[in-house]
């Protein structure tokens, strides 16, 4: 060895950056988290690449488009729903209630584990392409049918429509935890969701039909132009999704000559959306003082609020859906105001639930109020006005969720 070789410093070892073996899974998980936080239209491929600290080119090597990532997550969620209703071989020796209890545990566990993205399946699925939407909904329909069959084994006296409503209600209540950030320990949350699911199965939902009916749009007087614009905008947001509606579309629907005419009443499309949200929140909050002041018990006050909430939701189905599905598209400043108002409403309802059911904490009561609000939307979306789930039945279901049983007539 020469002196030169001894004196020369060793060259630094070259660092080789190896691609993780699970890179595709990492990308899918990170994109799902982004979609869950901001919605499908609120996320770009560049956003996902930045979250992963990789180049966009590296991202495209694994997935050809943002839609491919979105599709993968939604089909994964629908597949989980299908898996949750499958029974193990040993279930052959179980009683009907044991089998249903096992499935409740599986549905709840899958939902709690995937809470950050559950809302995608509820509100963003309409952005799936037709073939994917068919596959997605087919898996959920199969899961609901399986749950309906398990409910039949427990309650054979119920008719098919009744079992279907209860099965949909269980899925709606459990998945409602994806719509908010109210927190409980995982164990307490799972116990609460399961006891509520059992209440929905065991409840006697029979009752005398009410003479009250929701007002239909045809019965309402012709609104002022700003009201007409708001109504038409909400209908379009409901039908197409907020990102797919332009001010020109709203102008045409309201029979205005040009989009510029809309700006006489609303500053922007986002302003229209915020106005719709304030309308929905004001409708619910305005009823609270009167219901509390005129009721003799917390349960009675809550019963009044449920009656009014369901009636308003039936009257304005599109607005009720848009309130949940399009919140991320409201301007940030308006989001802060609207969230504060929503929290006040949830708190007032939760206080009544906790007073009527002293065994519940205020945190558990909040979860149940969120579930009740969400249930109205899901029942309306799935059953509409086909007579399977009329207004009075929805009222009794909400009473069961919040109070543990329907109120006596």
Tab-separated table of C-alpha atoms in Angstrom:
chain	number	residue	atom	x	y	z
A	1	UNK	CA	0.000	0.000	0.000
A	2	UNK	CA	1.448	3.385	-0.971
A	3	UNK	CA	1.628	6.467	1.215
A	4	UNK	CA	-0.803	8.158	-1.171
A	5	UNK	CA	-3.371	5.472	-0.604
A	6	UNK	CA	-2.925	5.822	3.140
A	7	UNK	CA	-3.255	9.610	3.112
A	8	UNK	CA	-6.353	9.824	0.867
A	9	UNK	CA	-9.652	10.007	2.800
A	10	UNK	CA	-12.154	7.306	2.021
A	11	UNK	CA	-14.964	8.366	-0.289
A	12	UNK	CA	-18.287	8.679	1.530
A	13	UNK	CA	-20.624	5.782	0.986
A	14	UNK	CA	-23.338	6.639	-1.519
A	15	UNK	CA	-26.777	6.707	0.043
A	16	UNK	CA	-29.263	4.704	-1.948
A	17	UNK	CA	-32.857	5.762	-1.497
A	18	UNK	CA	-34.867	2.612	-1.877
A	19	UNK	CA	-38.519	2.625	-2.728
A	20	UNK	CA	-40.586	1.253	0.176
A	21	UNK	CA	-42.097	-2.135	-0.561
A	22	UNK	CA	-45.504	-0.901	0.563
A	23	UNK	CA	-45.412	2.386	-1.357
A	24	UNK	CA	-48.715	1.708	-3.132
A	25	UNK	CA	-50.459	1.055	0.177
A	26	UNK	CA	-48.908	4.217	1.642
A	27	UNK	CA	-50.184	6.257	-1.280
A	28	UNK	CA	-53.672	4.784	-0.977
A	29	UNK	CA	-53.789	5.471	2.776
A	30	UNK	CA	-52.506	9.039	2.462
A	31	UNK	CA	-54.851	9.904	-0.379
A	32	UNK	CA	-57.780	8.442	1.568
A	33	UNK	CA	-56.891	10.670	4.524
A	34	UNK	CA	-56.724	13.696	2.230
A	35	UNK	CA	-60.089	12.888	0.623
A	36	UNK	CA	-61.604	12.332	4.047
A	37	UNK	CA	-60.446	15.736	5.243
A	38	UNK	CA	-61.136	17.822	2.131
A	39	UNK	CA	-63.456	15.837	-0.132
A	40	UNK	CA	-62.753	14.471	-3.578
A	41	UNK	CA	-62.767	17.835	-5.334
A	42	UNK	CA	-60.705	19.499	-2.623
A	43	UNK	CA	-57.598	17.371	-3.238
A	44	UNK	CA	-55.165	17.258	-6.173
A	45	UNK	CA	-52.479	14.751	-7.115
A	46	UNK	CA	-49.888	17.391	-6.240
A	47	UNK	CA	-51.424	17.678	-2.756
A	48	UNK	CA	-51.112	13.928	-2.258
A	49	UNK	CA	-47.537	13.888	-3.568
A	50	UNK	CA	-46.569	16.657	-1.124
A	51	UNK	CA	-48.118	14.783	1.787
A	52	UNK	CA	-45.979	11.766	0.888
A	53	UNK	CA	-42.862	13.818	0.092
A	54	UNK	CA	-42.551	12.255	-3.339
A	55	UNK	CA	-42.704	13.624	-6.858
A	56	UNK	CA	-45.897	13.662	-8.889
A	57	UNK	CA	-44.168	11.384	-11.395
A	58	UNK	CA	-43.566	8.803	-8.662
A	59	UNK	CA	-47.224	9.029	-7.683
A	60	UNK	CA	-48.405	8.429	-11.250
A	61	UNK	CA	-46.259	5.284	-11.462
A	62	UNK	CA	-48.631	3.675	-8.979
A	63	UNK	CA	-51.966	5.317	-9.811
A	64	UNK	CA	-52.906	6.855	-13.173
A	65	UNK	CA	-55.196	9.533	-11.739
A	66	UNK	CA	-56.790	11.055	-8.677
A	67	UNK	CA	-59.981	9.251	-9.604
A	68	UNK	CA	-58.201	5.885	-9.437
A	69	UNK	CA	-57.211	6.650	-5.835
A	70	UNK	CA	-60.716	7.801	-4.981
A	71	UNK	CA	-62.267	4.719	-6.560
A	72	UNK	CA	-59.927	2.393	-4.689
A	73	UNK	CA	-60.838	3.864	-1.304
A	74	UNK	CA	-64.596	3.816	-1.872
A	75	UNK	CA	-64.596	0.244	-3.137
A	76	UNK	CA	-62.420	-0.727	-0.189
A	77	UNK	CA	-65.034	0.758	2.164
A	78	UNK	CA	-67.948	-0.980	0.459
A	79	UNK	CA	-65.972	-4.224	0.575
A	80	UNK	CA	-65.493	-3.787	4.324
A	81	UNK	CA	-69.257	-3.403	4.775
A	82	UNK	CA	-69.778	-6.638	2.888
A	83	UNK	CA	-67.152	-8.473	4.928
A	84	UNK	CA	-68.636	-7.202	8.195
A	85	UNK	CA	-71.945	-9.019	7.652
A	86	UNK	CA	-70.304	-12.367	6.922
A	87	UNK	CA	-70.607	-14.957	9.679
A	88	UNK	CA	-67.838	-17.396	10.656
A	89	UNK	CA	-68.447	-21.167	10.321
A	90	UNK	CA	-68.972	-21.541	14.060
A	91	UNK	CA	-71.997	-19.213	13.878
A	92	UNK	CA	-74.070	-22.217	12.806
A	93	UNK	CA	-74.442	-23.089	16.484
A	94	UNK	CA	-75.285	-19.561	17.655
A	95	UNK	CA	-78.699	-18.139	18.466
A	96	UNK	CA	-80.178	-15.456	16.163
A	97	UNK	CA	-79.326	-12.739	18.683
A	98	UNK	CA	-75.744	-13.983	19.001
A	99	UNK	CA	-75.324	-13.900	15.221
A	100	UNK	CA	-76.710	-10.384	14.971
A	101	UNK	CA	-74.602	-9.244	17.911
A	102	UNK	CA	-71.477	-10.574	16.178
A	103	UNK	CA	-72.315	-8.631	13.011
A	104	UNK	CA	-72.980	-5.463	14.983
A	105	UNK	CA	-69.507	-5.789	16.511
A	106	UNK	CA	-67.944	-6.275	13.072
A	107	UNK	CA	-69.749	-3.309	11.478
A	108	UNK	CA	-68.866	-1.035	14.383
A	109	UNK	CA	-65.213	-2.142	14.508
A	110	UNK	CA	-64.736	-1.564	10.774
A	111	UNK	CA	-66.403	1.850	10.969
A	112	UNK	CA	-64.463	3.060	14.012
A	113	UNK	CA	-61.181	1.923	12.448
A	114	UNK	CA	-61.962	3.766	9.216
A	115	UNK	CA	-63.691	6.782	10.767
A	116	UNK	CA	-61.577	9.411	8.906
A	117	UNK	CA	-62.864	8.248	5.508
A	118	UNK	CA	-66.323	6.839	6.271
A	119	UNK	CA	-67.949	10.117	5.217
A	120	UNK	CA	-66.596	9.607	1.686
A	121	UNK	CA	-68.872	6.621	1.244
A	122	UNK	CA	-71.834	8.640	2.491
A	123	UNK	CA	-71.467	11.941	0.664
A	124	UNK	CA	-68.902	11.640	-2.153
A	125	UNK	CA	-70.021	8.400	-3.787
A	126	UNK	CA	-72.022	10.262	-6.427
A	127	UNK	CA	-68.710	11.228	-8.050
A	128	UNK	CA	-67.992	7.601	-8.933
A	129	UNK	CA	-68.246	6.703	-12.598
A	130	UNK	CA	-71.389	4.689	-13.482
A	131	UNK	CA	-69.833	1.210	-13.491
A	132	UNK	CA	-67.956	1.870	-10.252
A	133	UNK	CA	-71.045	3.385	-8.650
A	134	UNK	CA	-72.996	0.249	-9.549
A	135	UNK	CA	-70.341	-1.972	-7.993
A	136	UNK	CA	-70.126	0.217	-4.890
A	137	UNK	CA	-73.872	0.403	-4.280
A	138	UNK	CA	-74.280	-3.281	-5.096
A	139	UNK	CA	-71.949	-4.234	-2.270
A	140	UNK	CA	-73.800	-2.023	0.197
A	141	UNK	CA	-77.182	-3.322	-0.972
A	142	UNK	CA	-75.934	-6.869	-0.411
A	143	UNK	CA	-74.661	-5.950	3.051
A	144	UNK	CA	-77.982	-4.337	3.993
A	145	UNK	CA	-79.869	-7.376	2.682
A	146	UNK	CA	-77.710	-9.658	4.839
A	147	UNK	CA	-78.353	-7.510	7.902
A	148	UNK	CA	-82.056	-7.467	7.098
A	149	UNK	CA	-82.024	-11.276	7.060
A	150	UNK	CA	-80.362	-11.406	10.481
A	151	UNK	CA	-82.976	-8.986	11.833
A	152	UNK	CA	-85.698	-11.256	10.404
A	153	UNK	CA	-84.306	-14.159	12.413
A	154	UNK	CA	-84.505	-12.058	15.595
A	155	UNK	CA	-87.846	-10.372	14.803
A	156	UNK	CA	-89.733	-12.763	12.452
A	157	UNK	CA	-92.996	-10.889	13.031
A	158	UNK	CA	-91.710	-7.788	11.193
A	159	UNK	CA	-92.522	-7.319	7.518
A	160	UNK	CA	-89.845	-6.886	4.864
A	161	UNK	CA	-90.114	-3.109	4.690
A	162	UNK	CA	-89.792	-2.751	8.444
A	163	UNK	CA	-86.680	-4.934	8.490
A	164	UNK	CA	-85.165	-2.946	5.612
A	165	UNK	CA	-85.729	0.359	7.418
A	166	UNK	CA	-84.109	-0.964	10.581
A	167	UNK	CA	-81.122	-2.378	8.676
A	168	UNK	CA	-80.530	0.926	6.890
A	169	UNK	CA	-80.937	2.759	10.202
A	170	UNK	CA	-78.247	0.644	11.875
A	171	UNK	CA	-75.746	1.346	9.102
A	172	UNK	CA	-76.669	5.051	9.141
A	173	UNK	CA	-76.270	5.429	12.902
A	174	UNK	CA	-72.936	3.610	13.018
A	175	UNK	CA	-71.478	5.435	10.011
A	176	UNK	CA	-72.637	8.825	11.334
A	177	UNK	CA	-69.438	8.993	13.392
A	178	UNK	CA	-67.659	9.904	10.157
A	179	UNK	CA	-69.589	13.177	9.959
A	180	UNK	CA	-68.150	14.818	13.064
A	181	UNK	CA	-65.216	14.887	15.474
A	182	UNK	CA	-67.003	14.313	18.781
A	183	UNK	CA	-64.818	11.893	20.672
A	184	UNK	CA	-65.247	9.074	23.152
A	185	UNK	CA	-62.933	6.237	24.064
A	186	UNK	CA	-63.086	3.480	21.451
A	187	UNK	CA	-64.640	1.068	23.943
A	188	UNK	CA	-67.350	3.497	25.093
A	189	UNK	CA	-68.132	4.511	21.520
A	190	UNK	CA	-68.474	0.889	20.414
A	191	UNK	CA	-70.747	0.060	23.361
A	192	UNK	CA	-72.947	3.085	22.671
A	193	UNK	CA	-73.282	2.299	18.971
A	194	UNK	CA	-74.136	-1.323	19.700
A	195	UNK	CA	-76.744	-0.545	22.343
A	196	UNK	CA	-78.335	1.939	19.932
A	197	UNK	CA	-78.298	-0.640	17.126
A	198	UNK	CA	-80.070	-3.110	19.393
A	199	UNK	CA	-82.591	-0.443	20.387
A	200	UNK	CA	-83.389	0.075	16.686
A	201	UNK	CA	-83.954	-3.656	16.235
A	202	UNK	CA	-85.978	-4.217	19.414
A	203	UNK	CA	-88.122	-1.060	19.391
A	204	UNK	CA	-91.869	-1.182	18.850
A	205	UNK	CA	-92.161	1.379	16.055
A	206	UNK	CA	-95.902	1.096	15.585
A	207	UNK	CA	-97.932	4.239	16.091
A	208	UNK	CA	-100.973	6.138	14.962
A	209	UNK	CA	-100.342	8.107	11.766
A	210	UNK	CA	-100.084	11.821	12.364
A	211	UNK	CA	-102.366	14.236	10.580
A	212	UNK	CA	-99.429	16.601	10.128
A	213	UNK	CA	-97.669	16.442	6.790
A	214	UNK	CA	-94.664	18.165	5.355
A	215	UNK	CA	-95.450	21.024	3.025
A	216	UNK	CA	-94.527	20.350	-0.563
A	217	UNK	CA	-92.911	22.847	-2.857
A	218	UNK	CA	-96.070	23.104	-4.974
A	219	UNK	CA	-98.031	24.280	-1.935
A	220	UNK	CA	-95.658	27.137	-1.155
A	221	UNK	CA	-96.308	30.670	-2.381
A	222	UNK	CA	-94.136	32.027	-5.178
A	223	UNK	CA	-90.948	33.228	-3.447
A	224	UNK	CA	-89.097	36.478	-3.913
A	225	UNK	CA	-86.281	36.317	-6.438
A	226	UNK	CA	-83.496	35.878	-3.878
A	227	UNK	CA	-85.464	33.026	-2.298
A	228	UNK	CA	-86.026	31.430	-5.688
A	229	UNK	CA	-82.314	31.644	-6.456
A	230	UNK	CA	-81.458	29.995	-3.172
A	231	UNK	CA	-83.958	27.200	-3.718
A	232	UNK	CA	-82.801	26.508	-7.262
A	233	UNK	CA	-79.147	26.572	-6.239
A	234	UNK	CA	-79.781	24.033	-3.465
A	235	UNK	CA	-81.657	21.761	-5.874
A	236	UNK	CA	-78.749	21.870	-8.333
A	237	UNK	CA	-76.140	21.307	-5.601
A	238	UNK	CA	-78.154	18.293	-4.497
A	239	UNK	CA	-78.545	16.849	-7.987
A	240	UNK	CA	-75.058	17.465	-9.400
A	241	UNK	CA	-72.760	18.301	-6.502
A	242	UNK	CA	-71.538	21.825	-5.727
A	243	UNK	CA	-68.361	21.676	-7.896
A	244	UNK	CA	-70.427	20.721	-10.960
A	245	UNK	CA	-72.805	23.687	-10.775
A	246	UNK	CA	-72.029	27.087	-12.272
A	247	UNK	CA	-73.607	30.468	-11.689
A	248	UNK	CA	-74.903	30.212	-15.256
A	249	UNK	CA	-76.707	26.984	-14.343
A	250	UNK	CA	-78.323	28.701	-11.356
A	251	UNK	CA	-79.376	31.678	-13.466
A	252	UNK	CA	-81.030	29.410	-16.040
A	253	UNK	CA	-82.836	27.413	-13.331
A	254	UNK	CA	-84.162	30.647	-11.809
A	255	UNK	CA	-85.220	31.933	-15.228
A	256	UNK	CA	-82.749	34.817	-15.239
A	257	UNK	CA	-81.270	36.192	-18.437
A	258	UNK	CA	-77.595	35.884	-17.392
A	259	UNK	CA	-75.334	34.842	-14.553
A	260	UNK	CA	-74.628	38.504	-13.843
A	261	UNK	CA	-78.199	38.856	-12.605
A	262	UNK	CA	-77.460	36.407	-9.780
A	263	UNK	CA	-74.789	38.754	-8.422
A	264	UNK	CA	-77.459	41.352	-7.621
A	265	UNK	CA	-78.559	39.050	-4.824
A	266	UNK	CA	-75.518	36.924	-3.912
A	267	UNK	CA	-71.823	37.766	-4.169
A	268	UNK	CA	-70.710	34.305	-5.262
A	269	UNK	CA	-71.677	30.661	-5.543
A	270	UNK	CA	-70.071	30.083	-2.141
A	271	UNK	CA	-72.229	32.872	-0.716
A	272	UNK	CA	-75.306	31.038	-1.969
A	273	UNK	CA	-74.117	27.853	-0.281
A	274	UNK	CA	-73.421	29.645	3.001
A	275	UNK	CA	-76.873	31.234	2.878
A	276	UNK	CA	-78.414	27.790	2.437
A	277	UNK	CA	-76.467	26.490	5.418
A	278	UNK	CA	-77.556	29.405	7.582
A	279	UNK	CA	-81.155	28.719	6.560
A	280	UNK	CA	-80.868	25.092	7.672
A	281	UNK	CA	-79.143	25.981	10.953
A	282	UNK	CA	-81.582	28.792	11.756
A	283	UNK	CA	-84.534	26.476	11.172
A	284	UNK	CA	-83.243	24.059	13.810
A	285	UNK	CA	-81.967	26.600	16.346
A	286	UNK	CA	-85.126	28.721	16.300
A	287	UNK	CA	-87.211	25.835	17.630
A	288	UNK	CA	-85.087	25.156	20.707
A	289	UNK	CA	-86.200	27.918	23.150
A	290	UNK	CA	-89.924	27.357	22.563
A	291	UNK	CA	-89.635	23.573	22.834
A	292	UNK	CA	-87.733	23.794	26.121
A	293	UNK	CA	-89.930	26.495	27.668
A	294	UNK	CA	-93.234	24.791	26.857
A	295	UNK	CA	-92.301	21.206	27.786
A	296	UNK	CA	-92.714	19.641	31.210
A	297	UNK	CA	-89.829	17.169	30.820
A	298	UNK	CA	-86.588	16.983	28.813
A	299	UNK	CA	-87.981	13.984	26.890
A	300	UNK	CA	-91.065	15.972	25.945
A	301	UNK	CA	-88.930	18.905	24.768
A	302	UNK	CA	-86.775	16.577	22.727
A	303	UNK	CA	-89.884	14.973	21.251
A	304	UNK	CA	-91.065	18.380	20.066
A	305	UNK	CA	-87.679	19.178	18.540
A	306	UNK	CA	-87.615	15.838	16.734
A	307	UNK	CA	-91.110	16.426	15.313
A	308	UNK	CA	-90.070	19.834	13.988
A	309	UNK	CA	-86.703	18.648	12.693
A	310	UNK	CA	-88.201	15.733	10.765
A	311	UNK	CA	-91.018	17.893	9.357
A	312	UNK	CA	-88.498	20.480	8.161
A	313	UNK	CA	-86.277	17.790	6.656
A	314	UNK	CA	-89.176	16.255	4.756
A	315	UNK	CA	-90.163	19.699	3.518
A	316	UNK	CA	-86.623	20.505	2.320
A	317	UNK	CA	-84.931	17.190	1.547
A	318	UNK	CA	-82.398	18.740	-0.820
A	319	UNK	CA	-81.292	21.331	1.726
A	320	UNK	CA	-80.888	18.695	4.449
A	321	UNK	CA	-78.638	16.628	2.176
A	322	UNK	CA	-76.591	19.598	0.942
A	323	UNK	CA	-76.000	20.700	4.540
A	324	UNK	CA	-74.042	17.488	5.121
A	325	UNK	CA	-72.523	16.845	1.721
A	326	UNK	CA	-71.125	20.231	0.733
A	327	UNK	CA	-69.759	21.811	3.910
A	328	UNK	CA	-66.131	21.746	2.742
A	329	UNK	CA	-67.024	24.079	-0.121
A	330	UNK	CA	-68.126	26.927	2.154
A	331	UNK	CA	-65.586	29.742	2.561
A	332	UNK	CA	-63.379	29.281	5.617
A	333	UNK	CA	-64.732	32.308	7.491
A	334	UNK	CA	-68.310	31.100	7.007
A	335	UNK	CA	-67.292	27.588	8.067
A	336	UNK	CA	-66.127	28.907	11.437
A	337	UNK	CA	-69.440	30.697	12.037
A	338	UNK	CA	-71.533	27.761	10.880
A	339	UNK	CA	-69.580	25.238	12.951
A	340	UNK	CA	-70.068	27.368	16.029
A	341	UNK	CA	-73.822	27.505	15.426
A	342	UNK	CA	-73.968	23.767	14.780
A	343	UNK	CA	-72.083	23.063	18.008
A	344	UNK	CA	-74.557	25.194	19.944
A	345	UNK	CA	-77.465	23.244	18.460
A	346	UNK	CA	-75.857	19.875	19.178
A	347	UNK	CA	-75.100	20.972	22.744
A	348	UNK	CA	-78.694	22.026	23.465
A	349	UNK	CA	-80.084	18.770	22.091
A	350	UNK	CA	-77.427	16.744	23.922
A	351	UNK	CA	-78.324	18.403	27.243
A	352	UNK	CA	-81.906	17.240	26.818
A	353	UNK	CA	-80.765	13.705	25.954
A	354	UNK	CA	-78.480	13.547	28.997
A	355	UNK	CA	-81.230	14.894	31.286
A	356	UNK	CA	-83.723	12.363	29.935
A	357	UNK	CA	-81.164	9.545	30.185
A	358	UNK	CA	-78.984	10.141	33.276
A	359	UNK	CA	-76.976	6.988	32.538
A	360	UNK	CA	-75.392	8.786	29.561
A	361	UNK	CA	-72.567	11.299	29.661
A	362	UNK	CA	-72.870	14.527	27.696
A	363	UNK	CA	-70.277	13.123	25.289
A	364	UNK	CA	-72.394	10.044	24.612
A	365	UNK	CA	-75.451	12.250	24.182
A	366	UNK	CA	-73.628	14.303	21.531
A	367	UNK	CA	-72.848	11.140	19.560
A	368	UNK	CA	-76.526	10.175	19.607
A	369	UNK	CA	-77.703	13.618	18.475
A	370	UNK	CA	-75.289	13.543	15.549
A	371	UNK	CA	-76.572	10.053	14.722
A	372	UNK	CA	-80.194	11.218	14.784
A	373	UNK	CA	-79.520	14.141	12.458
A	374	UNK	CA	-77.619	11.918	10.064
A	375	UNK	CA	-80.279	9.213	10.122
A	376	UNK	CA	-82.898	11.572	8.671
A	377	UNK	CA	-80.694	12.229	5.646
A	378	UNK	CA	-79.950	8.579	4.944
A	379	UNK	CA	-83.562	7.460	5.273
A	380	UNK	CA	-84.702	10.245	2.951
A	381	UNK	CA	-81.994	9.467	0.407
A	382	UNK	CA	-82.717	5.741	0.307
A	383	UNK	CA	-86.499	5.594	0.701
A	384	UNK	CA	-87.593	9.047	-0.490
A	385	UNK	CA	-91.352	9.411	-0.725
A	386	UNK	CA	-92.116	5.794	-1.643
A	387	UNK	CA	-94.167	5.251	1.519
A	388	UNK	CA	-91.798	2.709	3.067
A	389	UNK	CA	-90.434	5.175	5.618
A	390	UNK	CA	-93.061	7.895	6.230
A	391	UNK	CA	-92.548	10.929	8.425
A	392	UNK	CA	-94.093	9.414	11.565
A	393	UNK	CA	-91.836	6.374	11.353
A	394	UNK	CA	-88.757	8.589	10.995
A	395	UNK	CA	-89.837	10.475	14.120
A	396	UNK	CA	-90.072	7.231	16.106
A	397	UNK	CA	-86.680	6.105	14.842
A	398	UNK	CA	-85.084	9.372	15.992
A	399	UNK	CA	-86.774	9.020	19.367
A	400	UNK	CA	-85.327	5.520	19.619
A	401	UNK	CA	-81.813	6.733	18.792
A	402	UNK	CA	-81.819	9.634	21.236
A	403	UNK	CA	-84.068	8.356	24.041
A	404	UNK	CA	-83.544	4.611	23.677
A	405	UNK	CA	-87.195	3.984	22.809
A	406	UNK	CA	-90.094	5.665	21.012
A	407	UNK	CA	-92.153	8.083	23.080
A	408	UNK	CA	-95.680	6.927	23.937
A	409	UNK	CA	-98.387	8.368	21.718
